[in-house]
Coordinates of C-alpha atoms and ligand atoms in Angstrom, one line a residue:
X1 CA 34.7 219.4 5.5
X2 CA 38.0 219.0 3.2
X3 CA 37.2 220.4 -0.3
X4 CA 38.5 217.7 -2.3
X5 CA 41.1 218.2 -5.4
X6 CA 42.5 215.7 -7.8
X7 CA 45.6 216.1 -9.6
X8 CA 44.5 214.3 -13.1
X9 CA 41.5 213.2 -12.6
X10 CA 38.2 215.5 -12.4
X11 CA 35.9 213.3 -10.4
X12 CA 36.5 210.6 -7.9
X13 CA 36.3 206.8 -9.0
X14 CA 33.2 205.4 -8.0
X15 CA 33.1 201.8 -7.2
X16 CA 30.4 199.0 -8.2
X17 CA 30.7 195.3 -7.1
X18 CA 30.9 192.0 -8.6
X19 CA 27.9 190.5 -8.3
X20 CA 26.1 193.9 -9.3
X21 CA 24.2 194.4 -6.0
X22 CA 25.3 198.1 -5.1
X23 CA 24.5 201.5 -7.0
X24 CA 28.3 201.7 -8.3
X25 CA 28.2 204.9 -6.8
X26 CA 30.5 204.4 -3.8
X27 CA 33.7 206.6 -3.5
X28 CA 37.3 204.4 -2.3
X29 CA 36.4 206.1 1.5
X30 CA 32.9 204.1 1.6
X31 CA 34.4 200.9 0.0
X32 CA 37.6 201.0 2.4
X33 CA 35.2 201.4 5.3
X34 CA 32.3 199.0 4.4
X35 CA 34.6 195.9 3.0
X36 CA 32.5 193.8 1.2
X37 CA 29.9 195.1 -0.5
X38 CA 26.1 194.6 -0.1
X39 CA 25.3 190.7 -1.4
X40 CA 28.8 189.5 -0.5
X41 CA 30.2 190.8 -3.5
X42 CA 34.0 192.3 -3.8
X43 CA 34.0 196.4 -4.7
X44 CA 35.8 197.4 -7.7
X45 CA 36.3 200.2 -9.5
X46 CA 34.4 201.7 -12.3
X47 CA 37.4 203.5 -14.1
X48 CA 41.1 202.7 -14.4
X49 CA 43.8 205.4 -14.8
X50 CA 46.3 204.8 -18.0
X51 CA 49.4 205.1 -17.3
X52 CA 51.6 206.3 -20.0
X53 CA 55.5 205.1 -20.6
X54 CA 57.0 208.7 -19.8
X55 CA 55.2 208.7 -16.7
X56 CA 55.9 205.5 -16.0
X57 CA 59.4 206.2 -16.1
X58 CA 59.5 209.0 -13.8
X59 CA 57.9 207.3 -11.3
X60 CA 61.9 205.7 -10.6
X61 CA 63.3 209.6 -9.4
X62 CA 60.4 209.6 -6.7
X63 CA 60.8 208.1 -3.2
X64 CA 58.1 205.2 -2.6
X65 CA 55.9 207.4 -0.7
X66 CA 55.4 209.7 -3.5
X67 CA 55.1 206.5 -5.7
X68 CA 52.1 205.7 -3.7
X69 CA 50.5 208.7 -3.6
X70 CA 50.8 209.8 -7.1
X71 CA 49.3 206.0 -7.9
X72 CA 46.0 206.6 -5.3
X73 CA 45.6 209.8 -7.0
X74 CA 45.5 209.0 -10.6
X75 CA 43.0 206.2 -9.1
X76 CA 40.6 208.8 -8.0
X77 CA 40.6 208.1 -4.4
X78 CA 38.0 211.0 -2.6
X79 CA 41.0 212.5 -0.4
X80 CA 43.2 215.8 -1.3
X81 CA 46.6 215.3 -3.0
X82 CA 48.2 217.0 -0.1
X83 CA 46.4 214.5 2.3
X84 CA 47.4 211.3 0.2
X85 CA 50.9 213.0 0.4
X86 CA 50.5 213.0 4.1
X87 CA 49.2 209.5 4.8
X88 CA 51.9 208.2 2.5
X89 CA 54.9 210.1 3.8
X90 CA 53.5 208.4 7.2
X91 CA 52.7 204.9 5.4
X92 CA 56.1 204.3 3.8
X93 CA 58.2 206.1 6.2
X94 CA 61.3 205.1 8.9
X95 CA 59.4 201.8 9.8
X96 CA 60.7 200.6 7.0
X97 CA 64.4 199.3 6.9
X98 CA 65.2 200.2 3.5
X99 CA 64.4 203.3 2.2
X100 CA 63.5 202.3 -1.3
X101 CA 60.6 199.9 0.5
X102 CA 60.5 197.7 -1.9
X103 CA 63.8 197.4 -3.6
X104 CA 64.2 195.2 -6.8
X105 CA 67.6 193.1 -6.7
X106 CA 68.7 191.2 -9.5
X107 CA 69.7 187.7 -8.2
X108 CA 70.8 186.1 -11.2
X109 CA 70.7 187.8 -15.0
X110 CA 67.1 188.3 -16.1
X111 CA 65.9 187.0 -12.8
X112 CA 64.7 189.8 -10.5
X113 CA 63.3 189.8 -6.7
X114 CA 61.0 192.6 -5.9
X115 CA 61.3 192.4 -1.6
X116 CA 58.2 192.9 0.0
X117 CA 59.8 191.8 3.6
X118 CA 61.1 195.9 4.6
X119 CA 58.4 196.5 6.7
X120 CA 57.6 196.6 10.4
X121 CA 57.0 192.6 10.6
X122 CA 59.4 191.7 8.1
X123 CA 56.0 190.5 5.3
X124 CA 54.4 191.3 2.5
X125 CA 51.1 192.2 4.5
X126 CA 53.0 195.2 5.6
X127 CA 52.8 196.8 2.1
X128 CA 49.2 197.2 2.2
X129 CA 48.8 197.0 6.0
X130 CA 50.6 200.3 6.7
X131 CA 48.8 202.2 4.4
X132 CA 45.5 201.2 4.4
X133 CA 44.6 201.4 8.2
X134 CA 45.7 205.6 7.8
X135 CA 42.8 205.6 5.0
X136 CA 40.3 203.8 7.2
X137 CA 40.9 206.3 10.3
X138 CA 40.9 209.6 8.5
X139 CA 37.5 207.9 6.2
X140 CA 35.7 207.4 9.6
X141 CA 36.9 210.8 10.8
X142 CA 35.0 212.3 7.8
X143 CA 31.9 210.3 7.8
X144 CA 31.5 211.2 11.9
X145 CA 32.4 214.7 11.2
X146 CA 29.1 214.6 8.4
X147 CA 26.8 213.2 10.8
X148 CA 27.4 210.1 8.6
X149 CA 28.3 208.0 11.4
X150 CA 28.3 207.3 14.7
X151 CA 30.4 204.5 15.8
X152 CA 34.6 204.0 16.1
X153 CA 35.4 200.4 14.8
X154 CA 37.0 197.1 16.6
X155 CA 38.8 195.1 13.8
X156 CA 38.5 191.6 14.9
X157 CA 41.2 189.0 13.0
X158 CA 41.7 185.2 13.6
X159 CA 45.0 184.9 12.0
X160 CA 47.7 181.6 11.0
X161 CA 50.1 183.8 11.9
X162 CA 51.4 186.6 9.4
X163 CA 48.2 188.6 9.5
X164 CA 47.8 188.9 12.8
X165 CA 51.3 190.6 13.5
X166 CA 50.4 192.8 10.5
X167 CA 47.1 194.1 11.4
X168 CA 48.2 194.6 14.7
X169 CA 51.3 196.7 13.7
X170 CA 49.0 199.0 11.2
X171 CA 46.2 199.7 13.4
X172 CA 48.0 199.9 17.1
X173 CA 47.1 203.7 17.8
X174 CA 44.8 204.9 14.9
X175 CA 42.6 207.2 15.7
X176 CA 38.7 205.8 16.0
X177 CA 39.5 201.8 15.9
X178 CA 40.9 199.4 17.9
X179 CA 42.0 195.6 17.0
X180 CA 41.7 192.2 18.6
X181 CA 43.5 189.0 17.1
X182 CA 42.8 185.4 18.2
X183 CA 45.6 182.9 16.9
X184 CA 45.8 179.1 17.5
X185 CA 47.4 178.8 21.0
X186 CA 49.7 175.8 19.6
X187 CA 49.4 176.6 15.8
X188 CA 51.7 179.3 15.7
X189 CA 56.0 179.3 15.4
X190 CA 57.9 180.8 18.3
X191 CA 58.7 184.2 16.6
X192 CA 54.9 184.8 15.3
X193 CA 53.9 184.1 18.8
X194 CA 56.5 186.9 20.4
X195 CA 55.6 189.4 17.3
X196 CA 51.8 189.2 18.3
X197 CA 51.8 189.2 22.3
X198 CA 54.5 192.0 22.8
X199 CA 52.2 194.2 20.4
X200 CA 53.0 198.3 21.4
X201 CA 49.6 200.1 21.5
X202 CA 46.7 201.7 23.3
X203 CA 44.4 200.1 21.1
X204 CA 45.3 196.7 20.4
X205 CA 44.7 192.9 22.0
X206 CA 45.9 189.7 21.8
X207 CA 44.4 186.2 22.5
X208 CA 45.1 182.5 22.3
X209 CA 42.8 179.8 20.9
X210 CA 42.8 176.4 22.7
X211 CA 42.5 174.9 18.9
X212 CA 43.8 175.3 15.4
X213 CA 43.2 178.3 13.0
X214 CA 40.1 176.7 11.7
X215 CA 38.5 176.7 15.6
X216 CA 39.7 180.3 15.9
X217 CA 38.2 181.5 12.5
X218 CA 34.8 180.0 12.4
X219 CA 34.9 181.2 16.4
X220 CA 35.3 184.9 14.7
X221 CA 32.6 184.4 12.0
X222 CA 30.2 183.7 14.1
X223 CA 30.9 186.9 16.5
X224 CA 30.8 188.6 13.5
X225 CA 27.2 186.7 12.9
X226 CA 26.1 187.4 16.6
X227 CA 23.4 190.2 16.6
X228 CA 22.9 190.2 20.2
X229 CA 26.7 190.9 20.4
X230 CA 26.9 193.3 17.6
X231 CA 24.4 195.2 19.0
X232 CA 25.6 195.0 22.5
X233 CA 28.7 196.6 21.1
X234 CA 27.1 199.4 19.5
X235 CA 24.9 200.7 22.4
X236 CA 27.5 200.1 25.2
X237 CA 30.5 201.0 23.4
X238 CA 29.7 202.9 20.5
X239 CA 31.6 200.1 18.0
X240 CA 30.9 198.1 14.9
X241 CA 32.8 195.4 13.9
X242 CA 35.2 195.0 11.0
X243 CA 37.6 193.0 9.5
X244 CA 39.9 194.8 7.3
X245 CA 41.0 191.5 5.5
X246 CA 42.4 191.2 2.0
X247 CA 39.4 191.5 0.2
X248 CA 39.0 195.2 1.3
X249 CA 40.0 197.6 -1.9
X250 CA 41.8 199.7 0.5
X251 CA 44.6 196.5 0.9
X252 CA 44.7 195.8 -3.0
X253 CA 45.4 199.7 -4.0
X254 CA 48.7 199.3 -2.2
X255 CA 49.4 196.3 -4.0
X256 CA 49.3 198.3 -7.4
X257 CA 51.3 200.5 -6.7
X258 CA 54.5 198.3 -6.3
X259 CA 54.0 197.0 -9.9
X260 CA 54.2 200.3 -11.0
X261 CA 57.3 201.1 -8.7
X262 CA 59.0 197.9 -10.0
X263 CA 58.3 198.2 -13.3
X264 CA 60.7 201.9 -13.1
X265 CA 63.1 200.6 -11.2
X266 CA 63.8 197.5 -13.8
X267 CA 64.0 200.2 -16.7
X268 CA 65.8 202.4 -14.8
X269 CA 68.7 199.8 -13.9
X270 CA 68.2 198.3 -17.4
X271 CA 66.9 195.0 -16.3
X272 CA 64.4 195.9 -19.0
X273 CA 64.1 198.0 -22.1
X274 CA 61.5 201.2 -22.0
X275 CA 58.0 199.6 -23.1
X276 CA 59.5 195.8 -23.1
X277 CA 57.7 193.9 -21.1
X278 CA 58.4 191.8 -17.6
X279 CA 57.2 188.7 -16.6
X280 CA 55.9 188.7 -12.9
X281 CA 55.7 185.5 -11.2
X282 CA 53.8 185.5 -7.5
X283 CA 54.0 183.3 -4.2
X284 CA 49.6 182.6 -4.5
X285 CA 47.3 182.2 -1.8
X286 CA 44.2 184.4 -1.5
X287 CA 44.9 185.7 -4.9
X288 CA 45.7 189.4 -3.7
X289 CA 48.9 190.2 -4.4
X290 CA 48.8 188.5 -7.9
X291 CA 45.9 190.7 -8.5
X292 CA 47.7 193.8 -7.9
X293 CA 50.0 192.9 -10.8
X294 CA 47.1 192.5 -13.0
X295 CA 45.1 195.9 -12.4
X296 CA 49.0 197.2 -12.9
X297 CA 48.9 195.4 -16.2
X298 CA 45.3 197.0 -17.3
X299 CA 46.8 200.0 -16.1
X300 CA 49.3 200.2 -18.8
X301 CA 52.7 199.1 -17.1
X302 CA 54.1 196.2 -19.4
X303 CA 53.8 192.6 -18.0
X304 CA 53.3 190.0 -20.3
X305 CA 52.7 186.7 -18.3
X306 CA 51.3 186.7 -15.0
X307 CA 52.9 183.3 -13.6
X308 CA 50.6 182.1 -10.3
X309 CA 53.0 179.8 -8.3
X310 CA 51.1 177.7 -5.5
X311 CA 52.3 175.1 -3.3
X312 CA 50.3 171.6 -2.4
X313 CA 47.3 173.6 -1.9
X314 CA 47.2 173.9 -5.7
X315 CA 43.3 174.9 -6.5
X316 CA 44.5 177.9 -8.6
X317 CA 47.0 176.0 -10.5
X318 CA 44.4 173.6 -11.5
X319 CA 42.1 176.2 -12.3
X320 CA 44.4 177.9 -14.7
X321 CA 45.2 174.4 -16.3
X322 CA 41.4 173.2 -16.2
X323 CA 39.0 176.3 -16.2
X324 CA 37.3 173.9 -13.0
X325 CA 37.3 175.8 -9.9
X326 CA 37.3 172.7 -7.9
X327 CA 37.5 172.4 -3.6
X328 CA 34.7 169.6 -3.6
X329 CA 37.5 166.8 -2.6
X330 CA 40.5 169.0 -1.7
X331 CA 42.4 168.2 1.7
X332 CA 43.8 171.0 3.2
X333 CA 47.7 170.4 3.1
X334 CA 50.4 171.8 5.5
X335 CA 53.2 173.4 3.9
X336 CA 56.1 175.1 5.0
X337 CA 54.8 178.3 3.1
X338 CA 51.6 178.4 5.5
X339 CA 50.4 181.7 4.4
X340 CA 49.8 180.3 1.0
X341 CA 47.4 177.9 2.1
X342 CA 44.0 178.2 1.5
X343 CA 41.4 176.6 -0.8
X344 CA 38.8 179.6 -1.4
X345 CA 40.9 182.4 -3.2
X346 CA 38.9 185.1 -2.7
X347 CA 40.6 187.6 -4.9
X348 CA 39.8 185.4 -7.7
X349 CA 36.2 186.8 -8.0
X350 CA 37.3 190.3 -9.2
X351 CA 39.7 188.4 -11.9
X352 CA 36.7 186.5 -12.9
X353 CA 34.3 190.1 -12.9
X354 CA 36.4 192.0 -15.3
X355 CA 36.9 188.5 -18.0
X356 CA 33.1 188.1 -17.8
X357 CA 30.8 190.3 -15.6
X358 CA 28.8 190.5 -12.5
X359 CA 25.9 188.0 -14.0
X360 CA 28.7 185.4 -14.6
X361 CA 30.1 185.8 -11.2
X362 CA 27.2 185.6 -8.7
X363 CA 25.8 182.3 -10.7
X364 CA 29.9 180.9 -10.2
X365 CA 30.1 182.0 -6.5
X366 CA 26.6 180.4 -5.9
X367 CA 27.8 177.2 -7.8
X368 CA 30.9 177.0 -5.2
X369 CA 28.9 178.4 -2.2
X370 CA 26.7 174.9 -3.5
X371 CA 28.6 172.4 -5.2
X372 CA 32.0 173.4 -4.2
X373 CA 33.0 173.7 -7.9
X374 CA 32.2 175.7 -10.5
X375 CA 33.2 175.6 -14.2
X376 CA 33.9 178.6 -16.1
X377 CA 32.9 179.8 -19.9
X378 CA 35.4 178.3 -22.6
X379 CA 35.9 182.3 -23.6
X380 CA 36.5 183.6 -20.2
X381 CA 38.3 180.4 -19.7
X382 CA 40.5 181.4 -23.0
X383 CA 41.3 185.2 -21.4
X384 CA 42.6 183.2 -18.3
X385 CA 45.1 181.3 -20.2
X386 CA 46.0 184.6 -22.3
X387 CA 47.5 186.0 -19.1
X388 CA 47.9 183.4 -16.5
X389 CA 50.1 181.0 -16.4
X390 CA 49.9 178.5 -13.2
X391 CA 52.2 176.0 -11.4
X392 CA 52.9 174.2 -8.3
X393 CA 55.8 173.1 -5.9
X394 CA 55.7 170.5 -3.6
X395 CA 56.9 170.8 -0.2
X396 CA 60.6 169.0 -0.5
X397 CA 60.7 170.8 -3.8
X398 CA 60.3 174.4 -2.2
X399 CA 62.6 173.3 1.0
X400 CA 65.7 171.8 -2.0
X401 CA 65.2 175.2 -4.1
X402 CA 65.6 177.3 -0.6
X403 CA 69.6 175.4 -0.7
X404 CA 70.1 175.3 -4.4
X405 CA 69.4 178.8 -4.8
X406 CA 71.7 179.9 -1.6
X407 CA 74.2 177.7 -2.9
X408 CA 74.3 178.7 -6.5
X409 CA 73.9 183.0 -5.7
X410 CA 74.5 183.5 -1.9
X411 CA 70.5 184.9 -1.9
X412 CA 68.3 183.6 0.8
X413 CA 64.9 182.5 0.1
X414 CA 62.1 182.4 2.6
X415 CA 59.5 179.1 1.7
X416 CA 57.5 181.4 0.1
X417 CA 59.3 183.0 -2.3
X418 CA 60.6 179.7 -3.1
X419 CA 57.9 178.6 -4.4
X420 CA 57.4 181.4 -6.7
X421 CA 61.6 180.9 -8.1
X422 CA 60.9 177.4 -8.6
X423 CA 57.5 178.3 -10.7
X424 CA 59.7 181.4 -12.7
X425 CA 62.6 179.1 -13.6
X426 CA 60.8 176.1 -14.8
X427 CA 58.2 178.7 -16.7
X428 CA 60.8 181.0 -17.9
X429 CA 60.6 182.5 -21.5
X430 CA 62.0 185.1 -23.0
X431 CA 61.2 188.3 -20.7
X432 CA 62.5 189.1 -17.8
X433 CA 61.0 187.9 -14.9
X434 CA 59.7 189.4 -11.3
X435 CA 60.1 187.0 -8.7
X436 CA 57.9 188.9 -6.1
X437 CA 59.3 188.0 -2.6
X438 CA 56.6 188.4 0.2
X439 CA 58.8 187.7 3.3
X440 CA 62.2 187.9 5.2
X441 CA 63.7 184.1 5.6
X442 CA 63.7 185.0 9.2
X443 CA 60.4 185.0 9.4
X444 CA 60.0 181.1 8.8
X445 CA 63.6 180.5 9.7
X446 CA 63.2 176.9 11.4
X447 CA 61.7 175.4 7.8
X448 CA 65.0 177.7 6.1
X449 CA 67.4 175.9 8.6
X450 CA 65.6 172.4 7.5
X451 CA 66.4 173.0 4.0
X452 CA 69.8 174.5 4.4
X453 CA 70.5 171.3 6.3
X454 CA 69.3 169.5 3.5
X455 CA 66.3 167.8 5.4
X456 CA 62.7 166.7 4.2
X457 CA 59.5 168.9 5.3
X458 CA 58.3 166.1 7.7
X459 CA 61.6 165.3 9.2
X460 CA 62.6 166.9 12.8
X461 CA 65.5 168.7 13.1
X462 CA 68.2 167.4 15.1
X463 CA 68.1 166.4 18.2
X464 CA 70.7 169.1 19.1
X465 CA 68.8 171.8 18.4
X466 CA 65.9 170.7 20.7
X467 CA 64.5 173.9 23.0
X468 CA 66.0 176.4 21.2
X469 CA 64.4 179.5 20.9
X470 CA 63.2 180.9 17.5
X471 CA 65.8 183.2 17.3
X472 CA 68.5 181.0 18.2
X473 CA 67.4 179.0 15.3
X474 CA 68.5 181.9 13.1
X475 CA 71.4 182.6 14.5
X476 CA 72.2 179.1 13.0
X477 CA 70.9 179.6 10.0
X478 CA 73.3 182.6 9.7
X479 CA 76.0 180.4 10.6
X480 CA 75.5 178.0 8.2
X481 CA 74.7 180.7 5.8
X482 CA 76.6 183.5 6.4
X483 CA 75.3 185.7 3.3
X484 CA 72.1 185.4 4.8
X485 CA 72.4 189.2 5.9
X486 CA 71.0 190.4 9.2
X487 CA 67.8 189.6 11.2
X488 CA 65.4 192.5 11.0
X489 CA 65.4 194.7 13.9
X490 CA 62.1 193.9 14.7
X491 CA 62.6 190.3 15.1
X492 CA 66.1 190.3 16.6
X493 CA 64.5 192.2 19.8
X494 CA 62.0 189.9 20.3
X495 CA 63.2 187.6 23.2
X496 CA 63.5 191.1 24.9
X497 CA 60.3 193.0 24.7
X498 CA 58.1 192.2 27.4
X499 CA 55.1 190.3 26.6
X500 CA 51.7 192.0 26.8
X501 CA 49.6 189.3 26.2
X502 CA 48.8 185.9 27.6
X503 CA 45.4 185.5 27.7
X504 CA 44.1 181.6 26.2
X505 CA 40.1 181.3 25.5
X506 CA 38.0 178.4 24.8
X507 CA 37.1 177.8 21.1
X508 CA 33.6 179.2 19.7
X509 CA 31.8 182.0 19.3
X510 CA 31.5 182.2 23.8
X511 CA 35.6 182.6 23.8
X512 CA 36.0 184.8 20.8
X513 CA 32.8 187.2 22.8
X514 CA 34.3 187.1 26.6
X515 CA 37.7 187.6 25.4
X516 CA 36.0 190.8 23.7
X517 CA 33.9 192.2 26.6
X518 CA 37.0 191.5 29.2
X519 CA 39.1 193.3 26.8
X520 CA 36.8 196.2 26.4
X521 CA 36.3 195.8 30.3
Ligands
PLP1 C1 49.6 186.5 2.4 C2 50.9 186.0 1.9 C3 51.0 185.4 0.6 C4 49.8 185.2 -0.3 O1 49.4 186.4 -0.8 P1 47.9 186.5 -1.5 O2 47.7 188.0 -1.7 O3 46.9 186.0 -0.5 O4 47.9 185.7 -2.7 C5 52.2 184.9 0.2 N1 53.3 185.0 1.0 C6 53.2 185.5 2.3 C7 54.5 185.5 3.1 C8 52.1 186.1 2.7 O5 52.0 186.6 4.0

């Protein structure tokens, strides 16, 4: 057993939930391993670290890893200094394609762009997806080596698209779990398709979905569900399921610590003054990301606004305008910012736990589990508006800023970041803003080359570039735009990596199980 050390803290954070249902006495090694907590509550922590401005500042002569690992520790995670130091030296290491991970460029004055897109799969899920997965592996190690557990885990995803690659990418070859995603066979772009079924690793599978991501979600829900499966999976193979998705604490810690990493690197190239503060505006969807920036907030780095930019799926903005959570007549809408669309935020929960408490929240998340709405207090509703602000861009509107922006600076946008510029500028005040930037243009390059063209969402592209390939689309993107930069190595490779994968299963919880048993074989 590792003795356990903590550079500034004495004891290890403990964690209680927010709907009040555990002990509060779990360590960040039970919470990254268990998920959700007991009564479908989201774990959070019982005590925040404080970070002063000195330290704060210092934080800029580090390299990211050390960033990260000096963040984890003053959060009391219940692992050594020197084996955070090792996890993080492997988490933000040469998979990375800029060494600073996750550089801060200013793109016009007082507008900055924190990159999120230097990872492995050229998104934002990388940031937390290459850490946290390290953390899981070396958690189950321990709890087996007690006696505390038996099992290895098999992380099953159903993924749009961006998750998938990510998941796959963090836990191909960790020790004591293996991974298998299921992705709409037709729902998917060219490139996502490629990243997913030429997947490197021992440990890791792939599958289509004869339906959409809805069919391949509720399909993975109810294997999850499935005693007779679960169980099946425990005797013969000595697993239990898991789903590592963003609700787990061990993905959100990760997303602190760039907040904190940003916040040095703006004072230390003077896009703000020692102790001023930053606005941070964020692309929204599950609420995760934008969460990180408010723990970093409580935490003591100075952000004023917290500015949540949606796209046509606009439940938060409305919430932040209304106080109504309200999904009881929302359409799902397509955008061309896909990973931002969703209509239960989960996230949201552990905003609404620390304005008003765990009795607040379990009578709210039983009002939406019911009525799909709920209405929140006018003083927790008053807190909300304190911090947040909210907006929305429509789907021409985020395609038109992708050109403007390219035409006016020479910076290329992805769709989702788009959203979040268009948000910042119309919002902007007097501080300097963070436009957080969760993916490489590359990544949705065939909705880049409609707006560079100066098309609508709904239209086709031209005839002439019928059949092309996904990257062939961005080789003409970078011929239209030709300060677009590079395509990441990891996508520029990908018409040449053989493919792995091919195998298509029927929809429900039958496919999702078969695929799993041929798969373990
Ligand atoms: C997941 C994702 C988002 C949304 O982040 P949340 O943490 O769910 O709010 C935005 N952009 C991209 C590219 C993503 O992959």
């Amino acid at each position: 057993m590792t003795r356990v050390s903590f550079d500034n803290m004495k004891k290890p954070t403990s964690y209680s939930d927010t709907r009040g249902a555990s002990d509060g006495l779990a360590l960040f090694s039970d919470v990254v391993i268990a998920g959700i907590a007991p009564g479908g509550g989201l774990f959070v922590p019982n005590t925040l670290p404080s970070f002063s401005l000195d330290e704060l500042r210092a934080f800029a002569a580090m390299p990211y890893w050390r960033r990260a690992a000096a963040v984890f520790s003053r959060f009391g995670v219940d692992f050594s200094s020197d084996r955070v130091d090792v996890l993080m030296r492997r988490a933000y290491g040469a998979q990375w394609d800029d060494e600073r991970i996750a550089p801060v460029e200013e793109v016009v004055a007082g507008m900055h762009v924190l990159e999120l897109w230097h990872g492995p799969t050229s998104a934002f899920k990388d940031m937390a997806l290459q850490c946290m997965p390290l953390f899981f592996s070396e958690a189950v190690e321990r709890q087996q080596t007690r006696g505390q557990l038996a099992e290895d885990f098999l992380v099953l995803v159903a993924t749009s698209g961006d998750t998938g690659k990510a998941a796959l990418e963090g836990f191909a070859d960790r020790d004591h779990t293996s991974i298998v995603v299921f992705f709409p066979d037709r729902g998917v772009s060219d490139i996502q398709r490629k990243q997913m079924v030429t997947q490197r690793g021992d440990n890791v599978g792939v599958f289509g979905v004869r339906g959409n991501f809805d069919d391949c979600q509720s399909a993975v829900k109810a294997a999850f569900a499935d005693t007779e499966f679960t169980e099946w999976l425990k005797t013969k193979h000595a697993l239990r399921l898991s789903s590592a998705n963003s609700i787990n604490w061990g993905r959100l810690l990760p997303q602190i610590v760039y907040y904190v990493s940003a916040y040095a690197d703006m004072v230390a190239a003077g896009g703000v003054k020692p102790g001023e503060a930053m606005d941070v505006c964020v692309p929204t969807g599950n609420f995760g990301n934008i969460l990180g920036a408010y723990y970093a907030r409580l935490c003591g780095v100075p952000i004023d606004r917290l500015i949540c930019a949606s796209n046509e799926n606009n439940v938060l903005a409305d919430f932040i305008a209304t106080g109504v959570y309200d999904i009881s007549e929302r359409a799902f809408v397509t955008t061309p910012s896909p990973s931002m669309d969703i209509l239960v935020s989960s996230n949201l929960e552990r905003l609404l736990y620390h304005l008003a408490g765990a009795e607040a929240v379990s009578g709210w998340m039983r009002e939406l589990a019911q009525d799909k709405r709920f209405r929140i207090d006018p003083e927790t509703f008053r807190a909300v508006r304190e911090l947040f602000v909210g907006d929305f861009v429509t789907n021409d509107e985020s395609l038109c800023t992708i050109k403007r922006v390219y035409d006016e600076t020479g910076y290329l946008l992805d769709p989702h970041t788009a959203v979040a510029w268009e948000v910042a500028e119309r919002t902007r005040g007097e501080n300097p803003v963070l436009v957080v930037s969760t993916a490489h243009w590359a990544k949705f390059g065939t909705d880049v080359l409609k707006a560079l063209l100066g098309l609508t969402y709904e239209s086709d592209l031209p005839s002439d570039y019928a059949g092309r390939t996904g990257l062939e689309l961005l080789a003409e993107v970078q011929a239209i735009a030709p300060h677009a930069g590079r395509i990441p190595l990891g996508l520029a490779a990908l018409d040449e990596l053989p493919v792995r994968f091919t195998g298509v299963v029927e929809p429900g919880r039958d496919g999702v199980e078969g695929a799993v048993r041929e798969w373990l074989g």
